[in-house]
Short mmCIF file of C-alpha atoms in Angstrom, two decimals:
data_model
loop_
_atom_site.label_atom_id
_atom_site.label_comp_id
_atom_site.label_asym_id
_atom_site.label_seq_id
_atom_site.Cartn_x
_atom_site.Cartn_y
_atom_site.Cartn_z
CA MET A 1 0.16 -0.33 -0.37
CA SER A 2 1.23 2.74 -1.22
CA ARG A 3 1.34 6.31 0.79
CA ARG A 4 2.19 9.69 -0.49
CA ILE A 5 3.83 11.92 2.06
CA ALA A 6 2.35 15.40 1.30
CA PRO A 7 5.90 18.32 1.57
CA ALA A 8 5.86 20.19 4.47
CA SER A 9 4.74 23.65 4.89
CA PRO A 10 7.63 26.30 4.35
CA ALA A 11 7.78 27.65 8.36
CA PRO A 12 6.20 31.16 7.69
CA SER A 13 8.94 33.56 7.10
CA THR A 14 9.57 36.28 10.69
CA THR A 15 12.02 39.12 9.24
CA ARG A 16 14.05 40.53 11.92
CA THR A 17 15.45 44.09 12.06
CA THR A 18 19.21 44.05 13.09
CA PRO A 19 21.47 46.98 13.28
CA THR A 20 23.81 47.42 10.39
CA ALA A 21 26.12 47.32 12.28
CA GLU A 22 25.61 43.62 13.12
CA ARG A 23 25.16 42.64 9.46
CA GLN A 24 28.09 43.96 8.24
CA PRO A 25 31.76 45.26 9.60
CA ARG A 26 31.48 48.64 9.76
CA ALA A 27 33.48 50.33 6.85
CA PRO A 28 36.80 52.33 7.05
CA HIS A 29 36.46 55.98 7.36
CA ARG A 30 36.01 56.84 3.38
CA TYR A 31 37.95 60.29 4.80
CA ARG A 32 40.66 59.02 6.65
CA ALA A 33 43.30 58.47 3.41
CA ARG A 34 41.60 61.79 2.32
CA PHE A 35 43.06 63.80 4.73
CA GLY A 36 46.37 61.48 4.46
CA ALA A 37 46.71 63.35 1.14
CA LEU A 38 45.71 66.18 1.90
CA ALA A 39 48.82 66.66 4.12
CA ALA A 40 50.21 64.56 1.40
CA GLY A 41 50.82 67.02 -0.51
CA ALA A 42 52.21 69.26 1.79
CA VAL A 43 55.39 66.97 1.93
CA PRO A 44 56.83 68.37 -1.60
CA VAL A 45 56.73 71.50 -0.61
CA VAL A 46 59.58 71.45 1.98
CA ALA A 47 61.72 70.94 -1.22
CA PHE A 48 61.25 73.97 -2.84
CA PRO A 49 62.71 77.35 -1.20
CA ALA A 50 62.34 78.34 1.53
CA PRO A 51 63.09 75.08 3.72
CA GLY A 52 64.90 74.42 0.43
CA LEU A 53 65.33 70.65 1.15
CA ALA A 54 65.86 69.50 -2.90
CA TRP A 55 66.96 65.78 -2.34
CA LEU A 56 63.85 65.42 -0.52
CA ALA A 57 61.16 65.93 -3.96
CA TRP A 58 62.55 62.73 -5.18
CA ILE A 59 60.68 61.01 -3.45
CA ALA A 60 58.56 63.83 -1.74
CA LEU A 61 55.71 62.67 -4.12
CA VAL A 62 55.54 58.76 -2.88
CA PRO A 63 53.66 59.43 0.35
CA GLY A 64 50.75 60.24 -2.07
CA LEU A 65 50.97 58.78 -4.50
CA SER A 66 50.56 55.89 -2.63
CA LEU A 67 47.55 56.45 -0.94
CA MET A 68 46.58 56.80 -4.84
CA GLN A 69 47.96 53.59 -5.24
CA ARG A 70 45.83 51.49 -2.94
CA ALA A 71 42.37 53.13 -3.31
CA PRO A 72 39.86 50.98 -3.39
CA SER A 73 38.61 51.91 -6.91
CA GLY A 74 39.86 54.07 -8.97
CA ARG A 75 36.93 56.92 -8.70
CA GLU A 76 38.59 56.96 -4.96
CA ALA A 77 42.52 57.36 -6.53
CA ALA A 78 41.10 60.36 -8.45
CA VAL A 79 38.70 62.21 -5.34
CA ARG A 80 42.68 61.53 -3.53
CA GLY A 81 44.40 62.81 -6.03
CA TRP A 82 42.32 65.47 -6.15
CA TRP A 83 42.78 66.22 -2.20
CA PHE A 84 46.83 65.69 -2.70
CA GLY A 85 46.03 69.07 -5.14
CA ALA A 86 44.89 70.81 -2.96
CA GLY A 87 47.21 70.16 0.29
CA PHE A 88 50.11 71.86 -2.64
CA ILE A 89 48.87 74.46 -4.14
CA LEU A 90 47.56 75.59 0.08
CA THR A 91 51.28 75.27 1.15
CA ALA A 92 52.82 76.36 -1.35
CA MET A 93 51.17 80.08 -1.88
CA TYR A 94 49.69 79.96 2.02
CA TRP A 95 51.73 83.45 1.36
CA LEU A 96 49.32 84.57 -0.63
CA VAL A 97 46.73 85.32 2.43
CA PRO A 98 47.19 88.67 2.95
CA SER A 99 46.41 88.85 -1.08
CA ILE A 100 43.89 87.33 -1.75
CA GLY A 101 42.61 86.30 2.42
CA PRO A 102 39.60 83.52 1.40
CA ALA A 103 40.36 82.90 -2.28
CA LEU A 104 43.06 80.62 -1.09
CA PRO A 105 40.91 78.09 -0.37
CA VAL A 106 39.32 78.25 -3.49
CA LEU A 107 41.75 78.24 -5.72
CA ALA A 108 43.44 74.90 -4.17
CA VAL A 109 40.15 72.93 -4.48
CA LEU A 110 39.82 74.19 -8.97
CA PHE A 111 43.86 73.31 -9.19
CA GLY A 112 44.35 70.27 -7.01
CA ALA A 113 41.35 69.03 -8.68
CA LEU A 114 43.43 68.50 -12.00
CA GLN A 115 45.92 66.02 -9.96
CA SER A 116 42.80 63.89 -9.68
CA VAL A 117 44.22 62.60 -13.19
CA ALA A 118 47.18 62.27 -11.86
CA GLY A 119 45.26 59.39 -8.90
CA TYR A 120 43.50 57.48 -11.75
CA ALA A 121 46.11 57.21 -13.88
CA VAL A 122 48.27 55.53 -10.82
CA HIS A 123 45.29 53.01 -9.73
CA ARG A 124 45.38 51.41 -12.79
CA LEU A 125 49.39 51.24 -14.03
CA LEU A 126 50.53 50.95 -10.62
CA HIS A 127 47.77 48.62 -8.19
CA PRO A 128 48.74 45.68 -7.39
CA PRO A 129 49.73 42.72 -8.66
CA LEU A 130 51.97 45.10 -10.51
CA THR A 131 52.99 43.89 -14.30
CA THR A 132 56.55 45.24 -15.65
CA ARG A 133 54.63 46.39 -18.83
CA ARG A 134 51.82 48.12 -16.23
CA ALA A 135 55.65 49.21 -14.41
CA LEU A 136 57.19 50.32 -17.55
CA LEU A 137 53.91 52.61 -18.67
CA ALA A 138 53.98 54.13 -15.87
CA LEU A 139 56.97 55.30 -15.89
CA LEU A 140 55.84 57.34 -19.21
CA VAL A 141 52.37 57.83 -17.93
CA VAL A 142 52.47 58.87 -14.73
CA PRO A 143 55.54 62.12 -15.26
CA ALA A 144 53.73 63.46 -18.50
CA VAL A 145 50.33 63.56 -16.77
CA TRP A 146 52.33 65.44 -13.75
CA VAL A 147 53.70 67.99 -16.90
CA SER A 148 50.17 68.29 -18.12
CA THR A 149 48.38 68.81 -14.71
CA GLU A 150 51.47 71.78 -14.06
CA TYR A 151 51.30 73.01 -17.34
CA ALA A 152 47.72 73.56 -18.04
CA ARG A 153 47.44 75.57 -14.17
CA SER A 154 50.68 77.16 -16.33
CA TRP A 155 48.28 78.71 -18.28
CA HIS A 156 48.44 83.17 -17.35
CA ALA A 157 44.38 83.47 -17.42
CA LEU A 158 44.55 80.65 -14.38
CA GLY A 159 47.12 82.35 -12.65
CA GLY A 160 50.57 81.00 -13.91
CA PRO A 161 53.18 78.73 -13.16
CA TRP A 162 54.24 79.38 -9.85
CA ALA A 163 54.92 76.16 -7.77
CA LEU A 164 56.37 73.82 -10.63
CA LEU A 165 57.88 70.62 -9.14
CA GLY A 166 61.30 71.38 -11.51
CA ALA A 167 61.53 74.82 -9.57
CA THR A 168 63.46 72.99 -6.71
CA GLN A 169 66.09 72.02 -8.19
CA TRP A 170 66.85 75.81 -8.79
CA GLN A 171 70.63 75.53 -7.02
CA HIS A 172 71.58 72.62 -9.05
CA PRO A 173 72.83 73.36 -12.96
CA ALA A 174 74.22 69.99 -13.31
CA ILE A 175 70.20 68.99 -13.09
CA LEU A 176 69.27 72.04 -14.82
CA GLY A 177 71.03 70.45 -17.54
CA LEU A 178 67.47 68.99 -18.18
CA ALA A 179 66.35 73.20 -18.02
CA SER A 180 68.22 73.82 -21.44
CA ALA A 181 66.64 70.95 -23.27
CA GLY A 182 63.87 70.77 -22.68
CA GLY A 183 63.00 73.69 -20.64
CA ILE A 184 61.25 73.41 -16.51
CA TRP A 185 58.68 70.88 -18.04
CA LEU A 186 62.05 68.55 -18.69
CA VAL A 187 63.24 68.70 -14.58
CA SER A 188 59.63 68.18 -12.99
CA ALA A 189 58.91 64.93 -15.97
CA ALA A 190 62.15 63.27 -14.65
CA VAL A 191 61.41 64.40 -10.68
CA ALA A 192 58.14 62.91 -11.40
CA ALA A 193 59.87 59.61 -12.78
CA VAL A 194 62.44 58.97 -9.82
CA ASN A 195 59.54 59.46 -7.44
CA THR A 196 57.06 56.89 -9.24
CA GLY A 197 60.04 54.14 -10.09
CA ALA A 198 60.59 54.89 -5.60
CA LEU A 199 57.77 53.51 -5.69
CA ILE A 200 57.12 51.31 -8.13
CA ALA A 201 60.96 49.54 -6.37
CA LEU A 202 58.51 50.17 -2.90
CA THR A 203 56.14 48.17 -3.59
CA ALA A 204 56.17 45.32 -6.29
CA VAL A 205 56.22 42.09 -5.30
CA HIS A 206 58.56 40.46 -8.59
CA TRP A 207 62.05 41.16 -9.16
CA ARG A 208 61.04 42.14 -12.95
CA PRO A 209 59.47 45.14 -11.95
CA ARG A 210 61.81 46.74 -9.91
CA ALA A 211 64.09 45.84 -11.62
CA ALA A 212 62.93 48.21 -14.25
CA ALA A 213 62.10 50.35 -12.27
CA ALA A 214 65.92 50.82 -10.57
CA LEU A 215 66.98 51.12 -14.64
CA VAL A 216 64.81 54.08 -15.50
CA THR A 217 65.46 55.56 -12.18
CA VAL A 218 68.77 55.84 -13.02
CA LEU A 219 69.16 56.96 -16.36
CA VAL A 220 66.98 59.32 -15.44
CA LEU A 221 68.91 60.81 -12.54
CA ALA A 222 72.22 60.89 -14.94
CA ALA A 223 70.16 62.92 -18.07
CA GLY A 224 70.58 65.97 -16.48
CA PRO A 225 74.25 65.89 -15.50
CA LEU A 226 75.04 64.03 -18.62
CA LEU A 227 73.70 66.77 -20.42
CA PHE A 228 75.25 69.69 -18.40
CA ALA A 229 78.29 68.14 -18.49
CA LEU A 230 77.89 67.59 -22.85
CA ARG A 231 76.70 71.22 -23.37
CA PRO A 232 79.79 73.06 -23.58
CA ALA A 233 79.44 76.22 -21.05
CA PRO A 234 78.30 78.90 -23.61
CA ALA A 235 80.55 81.05 -25.68
CA GLY A 236 82.16 83.56 -23.98
CA ALA A 237 81.49 87.29 -25.37
CA GLY A 238 83.01 90.00 -23.00
CA ALA A 239 81.03 90.71 -19.75
CA VAL A 240 79.81 93.87 -18.78
CA THR A 241 78.88 94.56 -14.51
CA VAL A 242 75.14 95.48 -13.67
CA ALA A 243 74.48 96.75 -10.38
CA LEU A 244 71.17 95.96 -8.51
CA VAL A 245 70.06 98.74 -6.03
CA GLN A 246 67.42 97.27 -3.05
CA PRO A 247 66.09 100.29 -1.02
CA GLY A 248 64.42 97.88 1.40
CA ILE A 249 61.58 97.99 3.32
CA VAL A 250 60.42 102.61 2.43
CA GLU A 251 57.09 102.73 2.46
CA ASP A 252 56.42 106.81 1.69
CA PRO A 253 56.71 106.15 -2.31
CA GLN A 254 59.13 109.88 -2.45
CA ALA A 255 61.48 108.42 0.42
CA ARG A 256 61.98 105.15 -1.52
CA PHE A 257 62.92 107.31 -4.02
CA GLU A 258 65.05 109.10 -1.99
CA ALA A 259 66.81 105.69 -1.19
CA SER A 260 67.20 104.59 -4.54
CA THR A 261 68.72 107.70 -5.57
CA ARG A 262 71.18 107.64 -3.10
CA ASP A 263 71.64 104.40 -3.23
CA THR A 264 72.55 105.04 -6.97
CA ALA A 265 75.06 108.22 -6.19
CA ALA A 266 76.81 106.01 -4.23
CA LEU A 267 78.23 104.14 -7.89
CA VAL A 268 80.11 106.81 -9.18
CA GLY A 269 83.20 105.93 -10.08
CA GLN A 270 82.73 102.36 -9.74
CA PRO A 271 83.12 100.25 -13.63
CA VAL A 272 78.96 99.91 -14.08
CA ASP A 273 77.65 99.12 -17.59
CA LEU A 274 74.10 98.99 -16.08
CA VAL A 275 71.75 100.24 -12.74
CA VAL A 276 68.85 98.45 -12.69
CA TRP A 277 66.13 99.46 -9.17
CA GLY A 278 63.29 97.43 -8.26
CA GLU A 279 59.53 97.09 -9.45
CA SER A 280 57.69 100.02 -8.71
CA SER A 281 60.53 102.07 -7.37
CA THR A 282 59.14 105.82 -8.70
CA THR A 283 55.54 106.29 -8.74
CA ALA A 284 56.03 109.09 -10.99
CA ASP A 285 55.19 109.16 -14.98
CA LEU A 286 58.01 109.79 -16.82
CA ASP A 287 56.94 110.94 -18.98
CA ARG A 288 55.34 114.35 -17.45
CA ASP A 289 57.39 114.31 -14.57
CA PRO A 290 60.18 116.68 -15.11
CA ALA A 291 61.38 116.68 -11.84
CA ALA A 292 61.90 112.80 -11.15
CA LEU A 293 63.47 112.21 -15.05
CA ASP A 294 66.09 114.70 -14.48
CA GLU A 295 66.94 113.04 -11.54
CA LEU A 296 67.46 109.50 -13.28
CA ARG A 297 69.23 111.65 -16.09
CA ARG A 298 71.38 113.02 -13.40
CA LEU A 299 72.22 109.39 -11.73
CA ALA A 300 72.98 108.33 -15.34
CA ALA A 301 75.42 110.64 -16.35
CA THR A 302 77.15 110.82 -12.89
CA THR A 303 77.46 106.94 -13.35
CA GLY A 304 78.12 106.22 -16.97
CA ALA A 305 75.23 103.64 -16.94
CA GLU A 306 71.70 103.71 -17.89
CA VAL A 307 69.38 103.30 -15.74
CA MET A 308 66.84 101.02 -15.73
CA ALA A 309 63.65 102.15 -13.12
CA GLY A 310 60.54 100.08 -11.73
CA GLU A 311 57.33 102.52 -12.42
CA ASP A 312 54.17 102.23 -11.06
CA ALA A 313 51.94 105.30 -12.39
CA ARG A 314 49.32 106.43 -12.98
CA LYS A 315 49.39 107.62 -17.00
CA ALA A 316 47.84 110.61 -18.98
CA ASP A 317 44.98 107.59 -19.85
CA GLY A 318 43.77 108.43 -16.27
CA ARG A 319 45.42 104.12 -15.82
CA ILE A 320 47.51 102.66 -13.54
CA SER A 321 50.34 100.54 -15.69
CA LYS A 322 54.12 99.27 -13.85
CA ASP A 323 56.91 99.42 -17.00
CA ALA A 324 60.51 99.16 -16.72
CA VAL A 325 61.65 102.78 -18.00
CA LEU A 326 65.35 102.51 -20.10
CA VAL A 327 66.85 106.33 -18.95
CA SER A 328 70.37 107.39 -20.38
CA PRO A 329 71.73 111.30 -19.45
CA VAL A 330 69.20 112.34 -23.10
CA GLY A 331 66.50 110.65 -20.85
CA VAL A 332 64.07 108.07 -21.61
CA VAL A 333 65.16 105.41 -24.03
CA ASP A 334 61.92 103.04 -24.07
CA ARG A 335 60.10 101.26 -21.83
CA TYR A 336 57.74 98.04 -21.37
CA ARG A 337 54.94 97.35 -19.80
CA LYS A 338 54.39 94.71 -18.15
CA ILE A 339 52.31 92.20 -19.77
CA ARG A 340 51.18 89.74 -17.72
CA LEU A 341 50.15 91.20 -14.09
CA VAL A 342 49.74 89.22 -10.98
CA PRO A 343 45.65 87.76 -10.73
CA PHE A 344 44.36 89.74 -7.42
CA GLY A 345 47.58 91.47 -6.62
CA GLU A 346 47.18 93.66 -10.19
CA TYR A 347 43.57 93.15 -10.75
CA ILE A 348 40.63 91.05 -10.04
CA PRO A 349 39.56 88.58 -12.73
CA LEU A 350 35.91 89.06 -13.12
CA ARG A 351 35.97 92.62 -11.10
CA PRO A 352 31.74 92.74 -10.06
CA VAL A 353 31.58 88.93 -9.31
CA LEU A 354 34.83 88.60 -6.73
CA GLY A 355 35.23 92.84 -6.74
CA TRP A 356 34.58 92.32 -2.90
CA ILE A 357 37.71 90.00 -2.40
CA ALA A 358 40.01 93.82 -1.74
CA GLY A 359 36.90 94.22 0.91
CA VAL A 360 38.51 91.79 2.99
CA SER A 361 42.26 91.26 1.91
CA ARG A 362 44.26 93.01 -0.19
CA ALA A 363 43.70 92.38 -2.89
CA ALA A 364 44.06 94.90 -6.04
CA GLY A 365 41.38 98.25 -4.92
CA GLU A 366 41.24 99.53 -8.82
CA ASN A 367 42.74 96.73 -11.94
CA ARG A 368 46.60 98.01 -12.62
CA ALA A 369 46.30 98.29 -17.43
CA PRO A 370 48.72 95.84 -18.74
CA GLY A 371 51.14 96.06 -21.60
CA SER A 372 49.96 94.85 -25.23
CA ASP A 373 53.37 93.42 -26.20
CA PHE A 374 57.16 92.68 -25.45
CA HIS A 375 60.05 94.08 -26.71
CA VAL A 376 63.91 93.77 -25.86
CA LEU A 377 65.06 97.44 -24.57
CA PRO A 378 67.90 98.86 -26.53
CA ALA A 379 69.69 99.94 -23.21
CA THR A 380 73.96 100.29 -24.36
CA ASP A 381 77.04 99.65 -21.76
CA ARG A 382 79.40 102.62 -20.33
CA ALA A 383 81.00 102.65 -23.44
CA GLY A 384 78.41 103.40 -25.63
CA ARG A 385 78.18 99.36 -27.42
CA PRO A 386 75.06 97.69 -28.09
CA LEU A 387 73.76 95.64 -24.40
CA PRO A 388 69.99 94.67 -25.48
CA VAL A 389 68.23 94.06 -22.20
CA GLY A 390 64.91 91.43 -21.77
CA ALA A 391 63.00 93.42 -19.13
CA LEU A 392 60.33 91.28 -17.48
CA ILE A 393 58.97 92.77 -13.94
CA CYS A 394 58.16 90.82 -10.69
CA PHE A 395 55.87 87.76 -11.64
CA GLU A 396 56.23 87.85 -15.66
CA SER A 397 59.82 85.24 -14.04
CA ALA A 398 57.71 82.91 -13.37
CA PHE A 399 57.09 82.44 -17.56
CA PRO A 400 59.52 80.45 -19.55
CA ASP A 401 58.07 81.20 -22.70
CA MET A 402 58.56 84.99 -21.98
CA ALA A 403 62.08 85.18 -21.11
CA ARG A 404 63.35 82.24 -24.60
CA THR A 405 60.96 85.86 -26.31
CA ALA A 406 63.75 87.80 -25.07
CA ALA A 407 66.28 85.07 -26.13
CA ARG A 408 65.35 84.58 -29.56
CA ASP A 409 64.99 88.86 -29.34
CA GLY A 410 68.75 89.13 -29.54
CA ALA A 411 68.48 90.26 -25.62
CA ARG A 412 72.07 89.34 -24.06
CA VAL A 413 70.66 90.04 -20.17
CA LEU A 414 67.40 88.77 -18.52
CA VAL A 415 66.49 91.74 -16.40
CA TYR A 416 64.12 91.56 -13.46
CA GLN A 417 62.05 93.85 -11.63
CA SER A 418 60.67 93.05 -8.17
CA SER A 419 59.02 93.55 -5.11
CA THR A 420 57.50 90.98 -2.90
CA SER A 421 57.63 93.64 0.28
CA THR A 422 53.86 92.25 1.14
CA PHE A 423 55.72 89.21 1.62
CA GLN A 424 58.45 89.78 3.08
CA HIS A 425 58.91 87.08 6.53
CA THR A 426 57.24 84.09 3.69
CA TRP A 427 58.67 81.87 1.06
CA ALA A 428 57.95 83.50 -1.27
CA PRO A 429 60.85 86.37 -1.54
CA GLU A 430 63.01 82.97 -1.89
CA GLN A 431 60.15 81.49 -4.46
CA HIS A 432 60.68 83.95 -6.49
CA VAL A 433 64.50 84.58 -6.88
CA SER A 434 64.98 80.60 -7.82
CA LEU A 435 62.65 81.19 -10.98
CA ALA A 436 66.11 83.32 -12.96
CA ALA A 437 68.39 80.78 -12.30
CA ILE A 438 65.67 78.31 -13.82
CA ARG A 439 65.24 81.11 -16.84
CA ALA A 440 69.28 81.59 -16.58
CA ALA A 441 69.63 77.30 -17.47
CA GLU A 442 67.07 77.34 -19.92
CA THR A 443 67.97 80.67 -21.75
CA GLY A 444 71.44 80.20 -21.39
CA ARG A 445 71.49 84.18 -20.80
CA PRO A 446 72.98 85.61 -17.40
CA ALA A 447 69.84 86.38 -15.13
CA VAL A 448 69.54 89.23 -12.80
CA GLN A 449 66.65 90.07 -10.08
CA ALA A 450 66.28 94.00 -8.23
CA SER A 451 64.32 93.40 -5.51
CA LEU A 452 63.06 96.47 -3.47
CA THR A 453 63.01 94.59 -0.87
CA GLY A 454 64.46 90.94 -2.01
CA VAL A 455 66.15 89.15 -2.73
CA SER A 456 68.11 90.49 -5.07
CA ALA A 457 70.60 88.34 -7.46
CA ALA A 458 72.47 87.13 -10.44
CA PHE A 459 73.10 83.96 -11.99
CA ASP A 460 75.93 83.27 -14.71
CA ALA A 461 73.83 81.74 -18.25
CA GLN A 462 74.00 77.92 -17.22
CA GLY A 463 72.38 78.87 -13.59
CA ARG A 464 74.98 79.34 -11.17
CA GLU A 465 74.06 82.43 -8.58
CA LEU A 466 76.66 84.40 -8.20
CA ALA A 467 75.77 86.72 -6.16
CA ARG A 468 72.75 87.42 -4.12
CA LEU A 469 71.37 90.50 -1.61
CA GLY A 470 69.30 88.20 1.32
CA THR A 471 65.59 90.63 2.49
CA ASP A 472 67.62 92.00 5.40
CA GLY A 473 70.24 93.86 3.24
CA THR A 474 70.28 96.97 1.55
CA GLY A 475 72.33 99.01 -0.77
CA ALA A 476 73.53 98.24 -4.74
CA LEU A 477 74.57 95.56 -5.79
CA THR A 478 77.26 94.60 -8.56
CA VAL A 479 77.85 91.87 -9.64
CA ARG A 480 80.16 91.19 -12.97
CA LEU A 481 78.36 88.78 -15.23
CA PRO A 482 79.81 87.30 -18.08
CA LEU A 483 77.74 87.03 -21.61
CA ALA A 484 77.42 84.54 -24.29
CA ALA A 485 77.78 85.34 -27.65
CA PRO A 486 74.91 87.06 -29.66
CA GLY A 487 72.36 84.52 -31.65
CA THR A 488 73.57 81.79 -28.75
CA LEU A 489 70.63 79.80 -28.20
CA THR A 490 69.70 76.33 -26.13
CA TRP A 491 67.82 74.03 -27.12
CA TYR A 492 64.73 74.76 -25.66
CA ASP A 493 64.80 78.04 -27.47
CA ARG A 494 64.61 76.98 -30.53
CA ILE A 495 62.04 73.66 -29.63
CA GLY A 496 59.97 75.70 -27.35
CA ASP A 497 57.86 73.18 -25.01
CA VAL A 498 58.36 70.21 -27.01
CA VAL A 499 58.28 68.68 -23.34
CA PRO A 500 54.41 69.31 -22.58
CA MET A 501 52.47 69.61 -26.37
CA GLY A 502 54.47 66.02 -25.66
CA ALA A 503 52.90 64.86 -22.74
CA LEU A 504 49.78 66.32 -23.56
CA LEU A 505 49.86 63.71 -26.69
CA VAL A 506 51.06 61.05 -23.87
CA THR A 507 47.90 61.62 -21.51
CA ALA A 508 45.59 61.77 -23.84
CA GLY A 509 46.69 58.51 -25.60
CA ALA A 510 46.29 57.16 -22.05
CA ALA A 511 42.89 58.16 -21.52
CA VAL A 512 41.85 56.57 -24.43
CA SER A 513 43.67 53.82 -24.29
CA ALA A 514 41.95 53.59 -20.69
CA TRP A 515 38.52 54.07 -21.94
CA ARG A 516 38.37 51.53 -24.38
CA SER A 517 40.10 48.94 -22.08
CA ARG A 518 36.99 49.67 -19.94
CA THR A 519 34.10 49.53 -22.67
CA ALA A 520 35.59 46.35 -23.89
CA ALA A 521 35.57 44.81 -20.20
CA GLY A 522 32.19 46.61 -19.85
CA ARG A 523 30.93 44.44 -22.86
CA ALA A 524 32.10 41.27 -21.90
CA THR A 525 30.64 41.41 -18.72
CA ALA A 526 27.55 42.17 -20.40
CA GLY A 527 27.60 39.02 -21.60
CA PRO A 528 26.51 37.51 -25.09
CA GLY A 529 23.08 39.34 -26.15
CA PRO A 530 20.17 37.30 -26.33
CA ARG A 531 20.02 36.01 -29.92
CA ALA A 532 23.62 35.16 -29.55
CA ALA A 533 22.72 33.05 -26.60
CA ALA A 534 19.36 31.36 -28.52
#
C-alpha cells in the first residue's frame, strides 16, 4: 500500500531587523585616506625655497602616490589625487593669504582638481599585482600626466606657473642641464619619473618590475648631469657690470625714490654698465614728471650707466600701469609695460563678481592696465656698445615662454624687477628669486633680479648664483656678468614647449586607451545578447 507524503509546508517567515553594524563589518572612515592625501600634498613643498630640501623632491611624491595606488577604486584614487593637489597648493602658496584671503582655499580646490587625473593614472597602472609592462607604462604616463597638469595651471589666465616641481632643483646647475633642453617641464618630468620609480621599487612584489623601475630611475637621474657635461658652456663674449639697487622696506613712495637715488649715487666712480631699480621704485610718470626724470638723467650721467627704473604710476589716460623705463643722460630711451599681471594682486578677475575680495584682503583696489606686447630694451654699456636687455617685471619671471622670447629676440641679459614687500617674512621672496636661475639655465643667458626689499640676485648663463642680497640687506649689489655670444640659443630656445606638448599627447593617448579598455571589459561582463545566446 503506497502512501503519499505531502510536502511539508514552509515555516512562516519572520522578519528580524538587525542594526547595520551587526549585518556587516564597519567600513573604514572614507575620509581618513583623503585627509592623509591632503597632508601628503604638503610634503613636496619642503623641497622648494625657503626650506630648500631639494633632495627630498625625488621622493616627496611617494606618500601621496602610495595613497592613490592603494585606493579601492579608480574613482577614489582620483578623489585622493584631488585632495593631494589641494594640499600642495594650500601649502606652496600660503603666503597669498594677505592678498587674496578666502580665495586661496577656492584656488586650491580648483587647481587641486587637476591632480585627480594623476590619481586615476597611478591607480590604474600601479595597483597590485604589478606587472613589468604596467610599471614601464607608469614610468612614462605618470610623469606625462604630472607635467600636463602643471602646464594646464600655468596658463596665465589661471594665474601662471608657480611652484612647478622642477623648480625645486634651482640650486643644482647639473640637473638644470635638462632645462636647457626641454625647459622647466623636462626637470619636472624627471622628478616625477624618479618618484614613480621609487614607488614601484617599494611596492612591487616581483623583481622584474623593481629592476625595470631601478634602471629607468638611474637613467633619469643621470640625464641632467650628462646633458650639463656634454653641453659646452656658452661661448664667452665679454662681460658687463650690473648694479642692483635694493632700498629696503620704505613705505612712502617719495622716500623710496630718494633711497634708491642715494644708493645709485654711491656707485659714482665704479665701472658700472647698467643700474637696475626694483619694481615700483617710482610712482612718478616719467613722461609727465620732469623733476623725477631729471634726477634719473643726472644719475645716468654721473655713474656713466643707464638706469632702469620701475615705474608704477597713473598715466595720462588715467589708468595705472607698471613699466620698466630705461633712462640715459638724454632722457627716456624706451619702456616696457608689464603684460602679465598678478591675479588679485594687480587685478581682480571678473571684478563685478569677485570685487568683494578687495574688501577682506589686500587684493587690488583698482585693476592695473596691461601692456600689449613684449620687446627688448635697447640698452648700451658705458662704452656705448649695444647691450639689448630682456626686461621683465616681477611675476613675469615665472613664465618660461617670455624669457625664451627675449632670448630669441636678441637679449644678452635677462633683467627682472621685483617687489615682494607684502610677503617679506614668508617663503615667497626665496621662491621668486629661484625662478631667475631657471630662466637663465633655460635660455643660456645671465639673469638678474633687482628687488625693492630682497631677494636681489644674479645668475650666470647656466643658472649658477653669482651674487645675492637677502631680505635683510639694503644698498647696491654690483656683479660682473659673463655674456654669451650674440645669437647663442639653447635647445629649449629653439624647440620651445615640446615637452609639455608631448606630455599632453601621452596623457590623451592613455585616456583613450583606458576608455577603450573599460568599454571592452563592460561588453565582456554583459555577455552575449539574446540572439547570440539562442
